[in-house]
Short mmCIF file of C-alpha atoms in Angstrom, two decimals:
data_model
loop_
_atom_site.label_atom_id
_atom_site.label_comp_id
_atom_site.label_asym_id
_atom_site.label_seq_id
_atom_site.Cartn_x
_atom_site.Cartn_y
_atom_site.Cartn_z
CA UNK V 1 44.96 44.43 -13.25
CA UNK V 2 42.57 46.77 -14.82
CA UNK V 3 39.97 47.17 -17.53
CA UNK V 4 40.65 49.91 -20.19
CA UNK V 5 38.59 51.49 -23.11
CA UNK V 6 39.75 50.78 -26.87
CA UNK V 7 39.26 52.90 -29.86
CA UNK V 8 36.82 50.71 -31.47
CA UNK V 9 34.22 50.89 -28.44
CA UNK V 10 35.18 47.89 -26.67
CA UNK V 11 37.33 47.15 -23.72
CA UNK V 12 40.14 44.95 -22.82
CA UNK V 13 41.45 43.65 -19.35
CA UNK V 14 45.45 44.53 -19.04
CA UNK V 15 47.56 43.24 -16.12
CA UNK V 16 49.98 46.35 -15.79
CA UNK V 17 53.59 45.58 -14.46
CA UNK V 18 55.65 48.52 -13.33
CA UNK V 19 58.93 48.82 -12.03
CA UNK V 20 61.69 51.71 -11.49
CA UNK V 21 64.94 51.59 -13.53
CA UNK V 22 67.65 53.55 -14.37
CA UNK V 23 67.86 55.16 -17.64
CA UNK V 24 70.46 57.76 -18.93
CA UNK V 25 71.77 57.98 -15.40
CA UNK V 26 67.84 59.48 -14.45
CA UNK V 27 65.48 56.52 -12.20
CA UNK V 28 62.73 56.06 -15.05
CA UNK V 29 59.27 53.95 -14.81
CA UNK V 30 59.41 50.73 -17.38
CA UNK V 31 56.09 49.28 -17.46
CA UNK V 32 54.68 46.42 -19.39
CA UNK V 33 51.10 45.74 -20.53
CA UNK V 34 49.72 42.84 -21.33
CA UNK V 35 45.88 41.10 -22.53
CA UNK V 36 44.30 39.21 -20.10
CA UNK V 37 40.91 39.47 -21.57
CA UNK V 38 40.99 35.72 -22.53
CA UNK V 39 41.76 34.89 -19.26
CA UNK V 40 39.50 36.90 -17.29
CA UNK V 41 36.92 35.77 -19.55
CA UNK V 42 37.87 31.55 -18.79
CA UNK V 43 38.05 32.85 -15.15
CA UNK V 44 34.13 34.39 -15.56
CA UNK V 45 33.13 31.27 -17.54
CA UNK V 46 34.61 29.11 -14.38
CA UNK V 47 32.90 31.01 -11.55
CA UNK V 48 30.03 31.06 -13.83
CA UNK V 49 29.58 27.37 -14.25
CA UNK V 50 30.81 27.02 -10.55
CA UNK V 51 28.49 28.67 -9.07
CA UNK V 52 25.31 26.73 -11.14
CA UNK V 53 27.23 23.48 -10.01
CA UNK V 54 26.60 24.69 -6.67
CA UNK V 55 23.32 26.07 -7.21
CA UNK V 56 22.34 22.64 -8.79
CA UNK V 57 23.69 20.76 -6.10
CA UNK V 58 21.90 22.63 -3.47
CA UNK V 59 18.44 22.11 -5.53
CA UNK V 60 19.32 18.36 -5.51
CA UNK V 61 19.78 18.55 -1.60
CA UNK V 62 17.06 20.02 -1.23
CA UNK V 63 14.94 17.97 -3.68
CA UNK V 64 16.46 14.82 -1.82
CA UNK V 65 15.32 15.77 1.62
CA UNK V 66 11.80 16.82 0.53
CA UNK V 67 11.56 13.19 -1.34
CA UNK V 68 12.35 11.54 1.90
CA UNK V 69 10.29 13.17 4.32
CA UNK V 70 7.68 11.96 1.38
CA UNK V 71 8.84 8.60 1.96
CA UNK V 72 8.83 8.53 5.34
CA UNK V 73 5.37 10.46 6.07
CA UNK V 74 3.82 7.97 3.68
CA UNK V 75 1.38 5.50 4.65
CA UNK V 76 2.54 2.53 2.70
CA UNK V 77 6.14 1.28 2.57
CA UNK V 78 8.46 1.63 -0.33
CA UNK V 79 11.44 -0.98 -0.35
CA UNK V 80 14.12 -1.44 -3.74
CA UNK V 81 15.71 -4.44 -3.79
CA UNK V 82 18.56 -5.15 -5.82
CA UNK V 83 18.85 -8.49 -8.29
CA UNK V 84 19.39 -10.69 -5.55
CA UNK V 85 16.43 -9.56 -3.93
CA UNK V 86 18.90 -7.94 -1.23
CA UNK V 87 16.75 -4.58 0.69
CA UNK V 88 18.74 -1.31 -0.76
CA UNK V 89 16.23 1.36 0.32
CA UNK V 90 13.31 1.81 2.22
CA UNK V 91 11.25 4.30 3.85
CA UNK V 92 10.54 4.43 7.46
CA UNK V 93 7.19 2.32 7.31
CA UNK V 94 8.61 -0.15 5.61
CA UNK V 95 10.58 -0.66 8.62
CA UNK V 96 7.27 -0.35 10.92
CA UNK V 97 5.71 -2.52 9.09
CA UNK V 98 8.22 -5.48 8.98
CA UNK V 99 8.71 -4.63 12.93
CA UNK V 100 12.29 -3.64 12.77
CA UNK V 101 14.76 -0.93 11.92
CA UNK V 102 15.65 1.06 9.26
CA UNK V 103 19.24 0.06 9.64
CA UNK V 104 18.38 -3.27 10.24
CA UNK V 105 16.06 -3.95 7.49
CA UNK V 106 18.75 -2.57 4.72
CA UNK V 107 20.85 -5.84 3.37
CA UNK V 108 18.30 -8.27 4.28
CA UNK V 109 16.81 -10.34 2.04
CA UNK V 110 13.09 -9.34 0.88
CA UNK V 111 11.55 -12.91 0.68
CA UNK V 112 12.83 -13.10 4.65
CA UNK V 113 10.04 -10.67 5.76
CA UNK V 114 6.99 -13.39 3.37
CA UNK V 115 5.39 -15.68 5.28
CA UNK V 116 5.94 -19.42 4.67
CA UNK V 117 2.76 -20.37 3.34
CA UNK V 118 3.03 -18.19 0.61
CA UNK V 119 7.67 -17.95 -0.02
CA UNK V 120 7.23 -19.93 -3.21
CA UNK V 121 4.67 -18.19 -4.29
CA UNK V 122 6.38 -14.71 -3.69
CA UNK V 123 9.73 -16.18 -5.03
CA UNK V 124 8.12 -16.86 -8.62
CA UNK V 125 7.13 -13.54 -8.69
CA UNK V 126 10.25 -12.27 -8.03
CA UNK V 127 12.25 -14.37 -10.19
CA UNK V 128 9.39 -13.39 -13.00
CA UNK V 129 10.03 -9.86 -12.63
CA UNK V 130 13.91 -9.74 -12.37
CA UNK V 131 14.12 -12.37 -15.54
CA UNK V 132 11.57 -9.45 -17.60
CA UNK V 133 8.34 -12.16 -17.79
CA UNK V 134 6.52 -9.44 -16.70
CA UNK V 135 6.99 -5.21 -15.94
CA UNK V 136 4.81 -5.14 -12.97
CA UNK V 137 3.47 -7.10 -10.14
CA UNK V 138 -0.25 -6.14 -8.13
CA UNK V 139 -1.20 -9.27 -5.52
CA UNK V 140 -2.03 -9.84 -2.13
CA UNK V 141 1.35 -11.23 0.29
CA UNK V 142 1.17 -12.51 3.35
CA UNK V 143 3.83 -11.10 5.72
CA UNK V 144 5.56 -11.84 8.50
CA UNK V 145 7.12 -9.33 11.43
CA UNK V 146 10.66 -9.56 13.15
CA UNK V 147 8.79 -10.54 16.27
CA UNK V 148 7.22 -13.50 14.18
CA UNK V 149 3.77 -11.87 13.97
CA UNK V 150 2.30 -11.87 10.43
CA UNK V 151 -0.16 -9.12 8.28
CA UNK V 152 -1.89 -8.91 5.11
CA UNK V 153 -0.07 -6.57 2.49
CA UNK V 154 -1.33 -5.57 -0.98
CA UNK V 155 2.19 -5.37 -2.87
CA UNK V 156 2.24 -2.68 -6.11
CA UNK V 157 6.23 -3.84 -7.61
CA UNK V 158 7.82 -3.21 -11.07
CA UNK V 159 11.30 -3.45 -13.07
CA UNK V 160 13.81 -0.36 -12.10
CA UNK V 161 15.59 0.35 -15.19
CA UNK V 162 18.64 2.79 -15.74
CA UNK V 163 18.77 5.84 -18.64
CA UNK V 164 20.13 2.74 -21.04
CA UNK V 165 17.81 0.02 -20.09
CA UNK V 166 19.55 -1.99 -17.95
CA UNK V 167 18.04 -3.35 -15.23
CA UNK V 168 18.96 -1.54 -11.57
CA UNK V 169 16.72 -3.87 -9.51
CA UNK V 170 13.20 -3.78 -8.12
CA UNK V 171 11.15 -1.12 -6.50
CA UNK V 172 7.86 -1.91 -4.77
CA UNK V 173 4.69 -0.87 -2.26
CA UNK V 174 3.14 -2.45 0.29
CA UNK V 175 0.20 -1.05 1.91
CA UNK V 176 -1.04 -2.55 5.38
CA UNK V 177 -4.61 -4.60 4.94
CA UNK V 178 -4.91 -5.47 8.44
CA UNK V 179 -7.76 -3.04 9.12
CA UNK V 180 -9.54 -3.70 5.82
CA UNK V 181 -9.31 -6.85 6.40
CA UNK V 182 -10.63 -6.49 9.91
CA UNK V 183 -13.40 -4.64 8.33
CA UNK V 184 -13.86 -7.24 5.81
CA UNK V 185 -14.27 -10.46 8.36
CA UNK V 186 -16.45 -8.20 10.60
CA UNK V 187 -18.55 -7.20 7.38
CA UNK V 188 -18.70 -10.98 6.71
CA UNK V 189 -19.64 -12.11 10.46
CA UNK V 190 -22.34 -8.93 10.49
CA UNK V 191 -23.93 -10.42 6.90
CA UNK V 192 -23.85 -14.45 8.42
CA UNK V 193 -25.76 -13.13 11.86
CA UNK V 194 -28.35 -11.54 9.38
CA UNK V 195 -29.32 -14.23 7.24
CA UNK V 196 -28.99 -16.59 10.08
CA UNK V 197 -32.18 -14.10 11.36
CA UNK V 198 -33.76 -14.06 8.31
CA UNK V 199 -34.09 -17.58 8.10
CA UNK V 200 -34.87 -17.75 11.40
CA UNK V 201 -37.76 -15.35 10.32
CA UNK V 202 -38.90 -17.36 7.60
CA UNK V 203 -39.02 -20.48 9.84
CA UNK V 204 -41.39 -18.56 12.68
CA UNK V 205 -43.50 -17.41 9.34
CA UNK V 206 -44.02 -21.13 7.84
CA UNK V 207 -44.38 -22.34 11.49
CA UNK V 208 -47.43 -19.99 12.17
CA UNK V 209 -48.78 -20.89 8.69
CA UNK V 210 -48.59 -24.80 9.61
CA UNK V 211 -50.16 -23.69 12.89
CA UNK V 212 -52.98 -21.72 11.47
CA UNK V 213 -53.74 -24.72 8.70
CA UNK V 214 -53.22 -27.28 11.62
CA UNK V 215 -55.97 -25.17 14.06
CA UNK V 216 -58.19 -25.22 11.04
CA UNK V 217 -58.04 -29.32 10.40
CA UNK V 218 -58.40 -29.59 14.18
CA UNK V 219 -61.51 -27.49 14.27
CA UNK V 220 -63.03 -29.92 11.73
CA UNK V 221 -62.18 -33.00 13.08
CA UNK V 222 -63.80 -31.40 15.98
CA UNK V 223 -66.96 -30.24 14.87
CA UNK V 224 -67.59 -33.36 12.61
CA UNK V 225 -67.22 -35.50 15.57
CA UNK V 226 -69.82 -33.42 18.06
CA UNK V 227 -72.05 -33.22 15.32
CA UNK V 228 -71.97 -37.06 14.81
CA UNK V 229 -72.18 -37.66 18.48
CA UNK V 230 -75.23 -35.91 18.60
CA UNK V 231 -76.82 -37.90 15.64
CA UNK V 232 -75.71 -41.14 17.00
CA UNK V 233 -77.70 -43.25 19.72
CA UNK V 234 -75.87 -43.31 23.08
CA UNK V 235 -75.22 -47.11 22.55
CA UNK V 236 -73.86 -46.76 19.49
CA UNK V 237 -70.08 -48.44 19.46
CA UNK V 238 -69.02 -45.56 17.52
CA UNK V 239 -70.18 -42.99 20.57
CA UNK V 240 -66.54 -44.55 22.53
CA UNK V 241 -63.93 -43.73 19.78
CA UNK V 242 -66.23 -40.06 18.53
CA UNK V 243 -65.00 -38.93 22.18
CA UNK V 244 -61.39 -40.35 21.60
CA UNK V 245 -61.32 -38.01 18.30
CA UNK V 246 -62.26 -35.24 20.58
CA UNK V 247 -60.10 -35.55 23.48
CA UNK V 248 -57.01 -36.55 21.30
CA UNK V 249 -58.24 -32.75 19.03
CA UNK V 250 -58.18 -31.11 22.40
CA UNK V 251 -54.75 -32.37 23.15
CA UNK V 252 -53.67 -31.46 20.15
CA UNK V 253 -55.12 -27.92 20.44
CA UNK V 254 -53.66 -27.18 23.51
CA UNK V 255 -50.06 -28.16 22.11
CA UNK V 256 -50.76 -25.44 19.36
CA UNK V 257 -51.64 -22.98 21.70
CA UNK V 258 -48.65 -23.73 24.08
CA UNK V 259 -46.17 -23.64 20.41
#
């Protein structure tokens, strides 16, 4: 095969077949050409298109192995369930989360890994969102581990849809709320113990204002009664309950004082 000049500028790929013969009694050269430029050219085309296939593929590789370290470095866990709510994917977390395996945790069923209180609740919402009621799905789920142990999940889910609009299955988030809602109780506990000081406060503030006012009646029950014991005659029959007054104010002082 070789590629040869033509008169009008161009060029043309020949595959040249030559073979010795005998002609007039003399060996002689018979050689036959013929125009493989159509064919070279599908051969090009086919390398060509080859060679982007693999190129493409590679790009998709790659692209696939960047998405799942993604998936798997993520903090929350991303799970696709199909229309029987069967597990078809997750990332790595997921599995952490749910206390089990990757391996494991594909084929199972999703509403499996919701905790009882709340599986009706969760099934609604799944039926809702495999039926079309709704596109997307934002609420709080209660969980529950392999090992039985449960958590507090904020789920993120929506409709997975093909190129033509047919439904593929579900894809959703879950992101861990145990420590927020840790945060939240401890928040909660930190704000009770302060008003349960405050009122305290307020008490100890009325209770020394009912002191003061009580020291102040005292000291005029007081006084009015030495002033009429010293007006009075010594026989007088009021002299005996005047010094009751007084000794029952005294009392009643010293309880302040002791308060």
């Amino acid at each position: 095969e070789s590629y040869h000049l033509v008169k009008n500028g161009g060029g043309m790929h020949v595959e040249i077949d030559a073979k010795v013969i005998e002609f007039h009694g003399e060996p002689a050269c018979l050689n036959s050409i013929r125009d493989i430029t159509k064919r070279k050219v599908a051969e090009e085309g086919l390398r060509q298109s080859q060679l982007e296939q693999r190129q493409v593929a590679t790009a998709l590789q790659e692209s696939e192995r960047t998405l799942r370290v993604l998936f798997d470095v993520i903090q929350s866990g991303i799970v696709q369930v199909d229309a029987t709510g069967t597990v078809t994917f997750a990332n790595q977390r997921m599995a952490e989360m749910f206390g089990t395996t990757l391996p494991d945790l594909i084929g199972t069923h999703y509403l499996s890994y919701v905790s009882p209180d709340q599986d009706r609740q969760a099934d609604r919402g799944l039926k809702g969102l495999l039926r079309g009621e709704t596109e997307c799905i934002y609420s709080e789920r209660h969980y529950r581990r392999a090992d039985g142990s449960q958590f507090w999940g904020y789920l993120t889910g929506r409709r997975l849809l093909n190129a033509e609009g047919k439904l593929i299955g579900l894809v959703g988030t879950i992101t861990d709320l145990t420590e927020l809602r840790t945060a939240e109780e401890k928040r909660l506990k930190v704000e009770a113990q302060m008003l349960h000081v405050q009122k305290l406060e307020s008490l100890g503030v009325l209770a020394g204002g009912i002191a003061h006012d009580f020291n102040n009646i005292l000291l005029a029950i007081m006084g009015n009664a030495s002033l009429a014991l010293h007006r009075l005659p010594c026989d007088s029959a009021a002299v005996h309950h005047l010094h009751q007054i007084e000794a029952a104010s005294r009392v009643l002082a010293a309880l302040g004082c002791a308060e």
